[in-house]
Amino acid sequence: MGTKAGKSDFRGLDKSLRIQKITDTAAELFHRKGYRSTTLDDVSKELGITKAALYHYVSSKEKLLSRIYIQALENIFRNTDKIAGKELPPDVRLRLIIQNHIKGIIIQSISMFSVFFTEENQLPEKEFRKIRREKRKYTRIVEEIIEEGISEGLFRNADPKLQAFAIIGMCNWVYKWYKPGPGSYTPEQIADYFVSLLEGGYLKGDMEGMPDVPKSLEGGREKTGSRMENYQKLRAKCTELSKLIEEMEKHG
Amino acid sequence: MGTKAGKSDFRGLDKSLRIQKITDTAAELFHRKGYRSTTLDDVSKELGITKAALYHYVSSKEKLLSRIYIQALENIFRNTDKIAGKELPPDVRLRLIIQNHIKGIIIQSISMFSVFFTEENQLPEKEFRKIRREKRKYTRIVEEIIEEGISEGLFRNADPKLQAFAIIGMCNWVYKWYKPGPGSYTPEQIADYFVSLLEGGYLKGDMEGMPDVPKSLEGGREKTGSRMENYQKLRAKCTELSKLIEEMEKHG
DNA sequence: AGATAGTTTTAATGACTGTTTAGTTACAAA
DNA sequence: TTTGTAACTAAACAGTCATTAAAACTATCT
């Protein structure tokens, strides 16, 4: 039954590592069966110890859930603050945030975030509020980058918060369908494609200046390449024209 | 406590309507407290009847959950098949699908879909599989539209399934943050903006031919209106030019 | 009024499970 | 060896809750 890592695995670990192991297997089980449907017997059995032994490490089931949430928050902000503080143009920063969100946060620990997203209502009121605050903080970071992007004229003009919700939602949802392993999408493929979609959309408008669709994801029917150069030049002219219009529009 | 609609409300309804009422309040409570943490006493109290009375309408708590899932599926496919079958270009059809997904499916019944997305692992194996099959069917519909869009040269060339995941994820996530009421975003705003973001991206590349950001969502600095007509004409010319290029590109 | 079917209630039942208690084992320091 | 502490176990406790059984109520029809 399960990955019964066995006593051998669990014992012979530093105390802090044991607690970590407990938290991890709990997260895994909560993910699979749900917090409320997972008994402490389930958890202890998976670890190869008794239910009562758990109480030497964690004071209650609820506390165990809290621990998962705390770790999730740590994971979320580990790199995010660093990225957001960088001296880079908003578009680059947003790209990094998105890539990190997918590769560094969600995919890094799927079951932890599955719990994070689905068991909020099991938290005590106080804890719940704290989590909500932190989530808002993250949204706000994304929002601010978008605001900068808009005021610098890099991003199209739209409601920043709504845009943040949209982006974050697309990335979060990955936990619902991502399955690792060969034959599946790699985290890089997913992140690269999501960035390209979010930056440039799925419609084939003008491509110049538009982010590339990662080559690994393009379909069969490919452009002939060299023969297209004329079209590209023509299109470039159009772009310049449009940019000009924008300029004129801005400066009266 | 709660919207104790009271006996008056519940009794004096056709049998089928009563069952519906039960299902709805159950969905609402499951949404708020989670399926496993919601007792049948909670449900019956909210309805103003006894727990035992519920068993005249629903044979078990699990069956109640099933009912919610069945209705969710009905809601999902109600309009979707119709839209997907229409004789319209892929970009228009996809736009309709997205709008329907947000306005006609998710926002239409938030708590139902909150349950739908979070309580899957509480379903019996057989039911679970069925739900998964149906969800795949929906994804497949979106995927197919995207495939058409790509082969008609309307969409950029990218992996259709990944694209479907991205779009669907962005839309589904709405259930996590949407709150109705004044001062919030209207379903129309959300749907329009999501479409615009998905079609054209957030980067300000060339705008011609690109979908508009819904006016209601643009920031403060607004165009002067009538004096802009010249720019609009100019831009229109550019668009025509681009369209022409596309044409040329397609027909050698 | 009496009967019938549909509806609701009261009061168990029985299983489950988080938590506690009292004790046992392992092992390192004295 | 003794002793002390941390790690663990077995067993019981106590509360919760889905489900059922049996009785009673209500309305409609005869």
Coordinates of C-alpha atoms (C1' of nucleotides) in Angstrom, one line a residue, chain A residues 29-31 33-39 60-65 115 119 122-123, chain B residues 36-37 121-122, chain C residues 18:
Chain A
L29 CA -2.1 12.3 1.1
F30 CA -4.2 15.4 1.6
H31 CA -3.7 16.0 -2.1
K33 CA -7.7 12.0 -0.6
G34 CA -8.5 15.5 0.7
Y35 CA -7.6 16.8 4.2
R36 CA -10.8 15.8 5.9
S37 CA -10.8 12.3 4.4
T38 CA -7.2 11.6 5.3
T39 CA -6.9 10.0 8.8
S60 CA -2.6 18.3 16.0
K61 CA -3.9 17.5 12.6
E62 CA -4.8 21.1 12.1
K63 CA -1.3 22.2 12.9
L64 CA -0.1 19.8 10.3
L65 CA -2.2 21.6 7.7
V115 CA -3.6 21.4 -0.8
E119 CA -8.2 23.3 1.8
Q122 CA -10.3 24.0 6.7
L123 CA -8.0 26.5 8.3
Chain B
R36 CA -16.5 16.3 4.0
S37 CA -16.9 19.0 6.7
N121 CA -11.5 12.9 -5.0
Q122 CA -14.6 12.3 -3.0
Chain C
dG18 C1' -8.7 12.9 16.6

